[in-house]
Short mmCIF file of C-alpha atoms in Angstrom, two decimals:
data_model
loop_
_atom_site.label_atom_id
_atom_site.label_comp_id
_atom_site.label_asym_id
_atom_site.label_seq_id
_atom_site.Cartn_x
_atom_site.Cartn_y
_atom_site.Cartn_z
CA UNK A 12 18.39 2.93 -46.02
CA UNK A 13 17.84 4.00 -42.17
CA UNK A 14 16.19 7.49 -42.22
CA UNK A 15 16.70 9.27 -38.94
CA UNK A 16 13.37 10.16 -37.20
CA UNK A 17 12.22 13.60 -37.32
CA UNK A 18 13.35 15.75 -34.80
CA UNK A 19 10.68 17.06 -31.93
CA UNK A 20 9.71 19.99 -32.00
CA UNK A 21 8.75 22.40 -28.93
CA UNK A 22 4.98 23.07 -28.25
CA UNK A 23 4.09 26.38 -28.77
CA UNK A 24 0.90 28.58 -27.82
CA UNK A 25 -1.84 28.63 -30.60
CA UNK A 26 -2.47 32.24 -31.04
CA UNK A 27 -6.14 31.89 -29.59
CA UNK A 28 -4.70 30.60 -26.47
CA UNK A 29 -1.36 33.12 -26.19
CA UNK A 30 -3.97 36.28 -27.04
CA UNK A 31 -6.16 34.81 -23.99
CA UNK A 32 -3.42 34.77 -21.68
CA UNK A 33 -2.42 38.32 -22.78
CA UNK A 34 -5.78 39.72 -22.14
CA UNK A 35 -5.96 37.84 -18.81
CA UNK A 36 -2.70 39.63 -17.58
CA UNK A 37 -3.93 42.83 -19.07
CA UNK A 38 -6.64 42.24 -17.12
CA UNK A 39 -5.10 41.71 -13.80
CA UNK A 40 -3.07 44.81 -14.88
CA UNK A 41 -5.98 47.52 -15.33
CA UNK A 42 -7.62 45.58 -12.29
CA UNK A 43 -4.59 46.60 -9.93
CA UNK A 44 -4.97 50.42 -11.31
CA UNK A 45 -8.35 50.77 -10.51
CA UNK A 46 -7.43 52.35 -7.18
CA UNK A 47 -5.14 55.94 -6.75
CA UNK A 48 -3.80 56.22 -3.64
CA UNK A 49 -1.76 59.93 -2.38
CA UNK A 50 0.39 60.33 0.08
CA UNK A 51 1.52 63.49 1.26
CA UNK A 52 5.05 63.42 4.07
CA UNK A 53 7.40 65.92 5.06
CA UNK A 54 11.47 64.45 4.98
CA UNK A 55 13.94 66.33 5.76
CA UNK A 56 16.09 64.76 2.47
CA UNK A 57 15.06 62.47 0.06
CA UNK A 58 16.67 59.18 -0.53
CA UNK A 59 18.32 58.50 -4.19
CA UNK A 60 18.39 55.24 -3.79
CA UNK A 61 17.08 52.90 -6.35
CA UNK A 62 15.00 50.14 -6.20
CA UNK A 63 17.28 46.44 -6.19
CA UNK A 64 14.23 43.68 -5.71
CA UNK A 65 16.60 41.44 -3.83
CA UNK A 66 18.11 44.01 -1.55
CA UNK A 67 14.66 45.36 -0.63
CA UNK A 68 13.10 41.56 -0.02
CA UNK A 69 16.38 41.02 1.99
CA UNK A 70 15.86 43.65 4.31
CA UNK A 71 12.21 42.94 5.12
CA UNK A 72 13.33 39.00 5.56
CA UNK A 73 15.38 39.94 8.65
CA UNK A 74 13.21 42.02 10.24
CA UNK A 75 12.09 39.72 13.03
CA UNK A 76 12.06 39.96 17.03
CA UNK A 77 15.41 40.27 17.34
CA UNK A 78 16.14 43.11 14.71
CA UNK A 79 12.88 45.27 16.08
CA UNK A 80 13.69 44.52 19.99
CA UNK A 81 13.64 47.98 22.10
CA UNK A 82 17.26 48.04 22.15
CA UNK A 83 17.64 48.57 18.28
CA UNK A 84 13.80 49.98 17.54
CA UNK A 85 11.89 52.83 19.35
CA UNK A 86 8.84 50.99 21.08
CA UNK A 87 6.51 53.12 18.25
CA UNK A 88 8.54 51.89 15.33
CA UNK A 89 8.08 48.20 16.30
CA UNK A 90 4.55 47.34 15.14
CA UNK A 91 5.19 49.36 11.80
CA UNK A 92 8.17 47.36 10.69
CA UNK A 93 6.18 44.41 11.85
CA UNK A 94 3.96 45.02 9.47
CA UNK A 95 5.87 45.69 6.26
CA UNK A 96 6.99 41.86 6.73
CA UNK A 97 3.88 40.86 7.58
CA UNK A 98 2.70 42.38 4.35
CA UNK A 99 5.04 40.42 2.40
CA UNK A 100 3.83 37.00 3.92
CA UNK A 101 0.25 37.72 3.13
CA UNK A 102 1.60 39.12 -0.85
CA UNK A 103 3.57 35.52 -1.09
CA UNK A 104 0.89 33.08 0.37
CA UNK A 105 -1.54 35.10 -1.96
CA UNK A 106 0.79 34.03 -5.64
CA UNK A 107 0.79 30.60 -3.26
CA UNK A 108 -3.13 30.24 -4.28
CA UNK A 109 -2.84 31.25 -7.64
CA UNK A 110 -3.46 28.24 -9.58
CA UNK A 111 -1.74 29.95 -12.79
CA UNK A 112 1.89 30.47 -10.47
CA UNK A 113 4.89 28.60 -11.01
CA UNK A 114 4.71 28.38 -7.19
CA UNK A 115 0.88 27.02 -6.43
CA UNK A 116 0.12 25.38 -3.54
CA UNK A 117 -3.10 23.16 -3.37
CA UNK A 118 -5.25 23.40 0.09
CA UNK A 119 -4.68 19.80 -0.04
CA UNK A 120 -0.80 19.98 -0.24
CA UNK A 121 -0.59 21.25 3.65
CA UNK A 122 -0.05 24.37 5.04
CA UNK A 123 1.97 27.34 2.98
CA UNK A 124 5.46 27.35 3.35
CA UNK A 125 7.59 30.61 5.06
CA UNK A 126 9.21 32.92 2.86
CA UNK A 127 11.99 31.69 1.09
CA UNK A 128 15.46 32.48 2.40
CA UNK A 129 17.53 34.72 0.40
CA UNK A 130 20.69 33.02 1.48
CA UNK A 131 18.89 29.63 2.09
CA UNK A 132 20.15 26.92 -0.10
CA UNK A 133 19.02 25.49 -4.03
CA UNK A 134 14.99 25.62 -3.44
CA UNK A 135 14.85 28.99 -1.89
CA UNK A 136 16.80 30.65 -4.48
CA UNK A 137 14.76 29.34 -7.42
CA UNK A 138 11.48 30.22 -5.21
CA UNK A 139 12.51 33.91 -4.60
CA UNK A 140 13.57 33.84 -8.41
CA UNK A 141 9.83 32.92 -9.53
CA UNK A 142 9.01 36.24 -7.11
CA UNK A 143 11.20 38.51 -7.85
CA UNK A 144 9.81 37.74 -11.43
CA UNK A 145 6.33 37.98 -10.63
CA UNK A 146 5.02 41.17 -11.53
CA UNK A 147 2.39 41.61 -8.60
CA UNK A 148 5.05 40.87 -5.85
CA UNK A 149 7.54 43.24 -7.31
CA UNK A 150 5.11 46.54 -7.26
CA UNK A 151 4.48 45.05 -3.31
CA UNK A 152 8.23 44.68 -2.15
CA UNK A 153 8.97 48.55 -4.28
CA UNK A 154 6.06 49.56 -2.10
CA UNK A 155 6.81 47.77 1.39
CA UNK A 156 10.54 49.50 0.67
CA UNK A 157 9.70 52.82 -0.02
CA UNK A 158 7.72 52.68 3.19
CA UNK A 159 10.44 50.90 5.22
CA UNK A 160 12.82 54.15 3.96
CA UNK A 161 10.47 56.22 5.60
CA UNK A 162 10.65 54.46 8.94
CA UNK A 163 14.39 53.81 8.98
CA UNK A 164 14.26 57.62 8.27
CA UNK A 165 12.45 58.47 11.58
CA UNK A 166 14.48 55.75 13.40
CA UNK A 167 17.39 57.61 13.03
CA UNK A 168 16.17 60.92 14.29
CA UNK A 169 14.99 59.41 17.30
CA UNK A 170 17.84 57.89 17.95
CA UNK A 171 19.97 61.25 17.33
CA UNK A 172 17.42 63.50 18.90
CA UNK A 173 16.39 61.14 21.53
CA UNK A 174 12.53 62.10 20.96
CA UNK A 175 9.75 61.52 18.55
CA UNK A 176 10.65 63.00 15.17
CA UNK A 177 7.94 64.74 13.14
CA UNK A 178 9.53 64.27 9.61
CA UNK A 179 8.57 61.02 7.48
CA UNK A 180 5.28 61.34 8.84
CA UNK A 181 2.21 60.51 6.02
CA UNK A 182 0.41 63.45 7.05
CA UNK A 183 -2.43 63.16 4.65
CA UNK A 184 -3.87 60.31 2.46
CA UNK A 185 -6.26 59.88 0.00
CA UNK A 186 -7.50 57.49 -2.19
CA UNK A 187 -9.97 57.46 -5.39
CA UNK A 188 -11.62 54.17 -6.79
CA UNK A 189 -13.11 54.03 -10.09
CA UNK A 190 -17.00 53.10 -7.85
CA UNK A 191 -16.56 56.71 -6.70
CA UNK A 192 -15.18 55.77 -3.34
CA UNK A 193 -13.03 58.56 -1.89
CA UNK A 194 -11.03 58.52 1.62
CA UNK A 195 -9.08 61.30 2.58
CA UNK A 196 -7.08 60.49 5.96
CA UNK A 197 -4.86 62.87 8.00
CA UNK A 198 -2.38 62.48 10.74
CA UNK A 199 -3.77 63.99 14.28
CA UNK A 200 0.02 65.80 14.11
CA UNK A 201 -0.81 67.90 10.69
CA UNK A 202 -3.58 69.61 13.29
CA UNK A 203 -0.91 71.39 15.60
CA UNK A 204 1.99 71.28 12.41
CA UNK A 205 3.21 75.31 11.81
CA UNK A 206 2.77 74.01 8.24
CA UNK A 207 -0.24 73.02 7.80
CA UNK A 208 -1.66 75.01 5.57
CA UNK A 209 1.28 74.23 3.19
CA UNK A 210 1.15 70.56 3.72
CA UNK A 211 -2.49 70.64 2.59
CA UNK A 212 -2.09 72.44 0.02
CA UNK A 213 0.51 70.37 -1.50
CA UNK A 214 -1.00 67.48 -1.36
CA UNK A 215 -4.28 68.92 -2.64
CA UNK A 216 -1.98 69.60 -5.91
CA UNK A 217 -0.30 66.15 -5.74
CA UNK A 218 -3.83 64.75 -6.06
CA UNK A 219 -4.48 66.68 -8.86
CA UNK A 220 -1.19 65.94 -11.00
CA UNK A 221 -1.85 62.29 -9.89
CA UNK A 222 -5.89 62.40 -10.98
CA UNK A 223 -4.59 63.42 -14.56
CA UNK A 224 -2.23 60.77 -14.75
CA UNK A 225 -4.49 58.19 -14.12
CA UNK A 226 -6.96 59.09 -15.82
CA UNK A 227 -4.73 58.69 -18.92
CA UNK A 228 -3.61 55.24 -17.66
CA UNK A 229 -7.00 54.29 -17.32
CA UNK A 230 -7.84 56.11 -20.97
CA UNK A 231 -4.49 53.97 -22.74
CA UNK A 232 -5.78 50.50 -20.88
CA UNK A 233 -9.27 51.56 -22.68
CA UNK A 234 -8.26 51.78 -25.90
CA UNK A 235 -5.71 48.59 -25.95
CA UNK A 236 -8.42 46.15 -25.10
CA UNK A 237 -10.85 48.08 -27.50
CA UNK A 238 -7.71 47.71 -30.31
CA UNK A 239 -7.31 43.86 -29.28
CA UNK A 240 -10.68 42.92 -29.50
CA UNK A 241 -10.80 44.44 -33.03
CA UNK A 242 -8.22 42.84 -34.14
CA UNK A 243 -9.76 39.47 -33.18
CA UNK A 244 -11.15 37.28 -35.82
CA UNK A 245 -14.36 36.54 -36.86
CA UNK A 246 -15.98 33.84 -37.12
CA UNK A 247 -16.75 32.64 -40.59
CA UNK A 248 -20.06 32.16 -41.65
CA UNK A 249 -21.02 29.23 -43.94
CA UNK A 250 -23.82 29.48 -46.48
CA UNK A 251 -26.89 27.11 -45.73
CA UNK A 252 -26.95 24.33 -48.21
CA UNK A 253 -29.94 23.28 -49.58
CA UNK A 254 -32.22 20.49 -48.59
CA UNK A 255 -32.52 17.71 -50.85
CA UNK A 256 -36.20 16.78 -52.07
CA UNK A 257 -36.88 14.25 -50.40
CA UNK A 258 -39.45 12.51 -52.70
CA UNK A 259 -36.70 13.12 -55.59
CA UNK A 260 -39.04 15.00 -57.58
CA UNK A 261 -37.47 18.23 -59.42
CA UNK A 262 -39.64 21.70 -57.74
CA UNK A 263 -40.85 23.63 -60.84
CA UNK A 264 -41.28 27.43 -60.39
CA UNK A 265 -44.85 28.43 -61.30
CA UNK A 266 -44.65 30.36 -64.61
#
């Protein structure tokens, strides 16, 4: 009687190795909020939009010479936008050396590849799905479009008022590390502003409502690694047997 071979089953992750990789994401997790960073600007209405990955990588992809020439970009406007995209080549050729990405690139393989077109044919479309799933690249591209908001935002007052706008401007930055390192930037135009007093103090409070937040990030991060490595294992420990005699003679204890 034939019997039918048994059916393959799929590898799967021993639990040592699947609780390493989660700890090693973790890790690259509480590593990226390490740093707080507060911007203060003055708009004159804020954008509802919400954030569609492959609208936002889409409109950074186009923005080339021809898109930021002086005819459709104020000449100050042009080396900002040129830097959003530029921002997004160096965030891509970045998961492009990560030997744990889908999409690794060896030194060895030649140089890095553009950014994949997101109405380019088969390959591009799986390569900007692998992005838009990476975690790292999508807090990048939400950041690179809240900022491009901002500047499409002062492009159109200057091209309504014909001058140089003052709203969408980051007046004030400032950003905390966990080594102690604080920087505290502010825009030469916050000097002469007839706000500035209220600018200031706004974003002295936006620091504080953001310093408590992340300090209870940083606090939850804690104690998940502390509750993961208690939950680990330990490592049994084996009773030493005892040495034979090696003369075969039976030890007698002393009365």
């Amino acid at each position: 009687m034939n019997r039918s071979a048994p059916e393959a089953k799929s590898p799967q992750l021993q639990p040592a190795v699947a609780m390493h990789q989660f700890i090693q994401a973790l890790n690259q997790v509480f590593l990226d909020a390490t740093t707080l960073e507060v911007s203060t600007m003055v708009v004159d209405a804020i954008d509802g939009q919400r954030f569609i990955p492959r609208e936002v990588y889409q409109d950074l992809y186009y923005l080339s010479e021809d898109t930021l020439s002086p005819q459709h970009c104020p000449p100050d406007l042009q080396a900002a936008y040129g830097n959003l995209r530029s921002q997004l080549e160096r965030q891509y050729q970045a998961l492009l050396r990560e030997p744990t990405h889908p999409l690794y690139r060896s030194e060895s393989s030649g140089p890095l590849p553009a950014l994949p077109n997101p109405t380019g044919d088969a390959q591009d479309q799986q390569q900007l799905q692998h992005l838009l799933g990476d975690r790292q690249f999508l807090c990048c591209l939400r950041k690179l479009g809240e900022l491009k908001i901002a500047l499409d935002q002062r492009k159109r007052q200057h091209q309504q008022a014909k001058q140089t706008p003052t709203e969408g401007i980051i007046y004030a930055k400032t950003i905390l590390q966990l080594d102690g390192t604080i920087m505290n930037t502010y825009a030469e135009a916050l000097m002469t502003h007839p706000h500035c007093t209220t600018i200031l103090q706004a974003h002295q409070h936006n620091i504080q409502t953001s310093e408590q937040q992340w300090q209870g990030l940083l606090g939850f991060f804690i104690s998940l690694i502390q509750g993961i490595l208690k939950r680990q294992p330990k490592p049994n420990r084996q009773t030493p047997k005892a040495r034979p005699n090696p003369h075969g003679a039976t030890l007698v204890k002393p009365q």
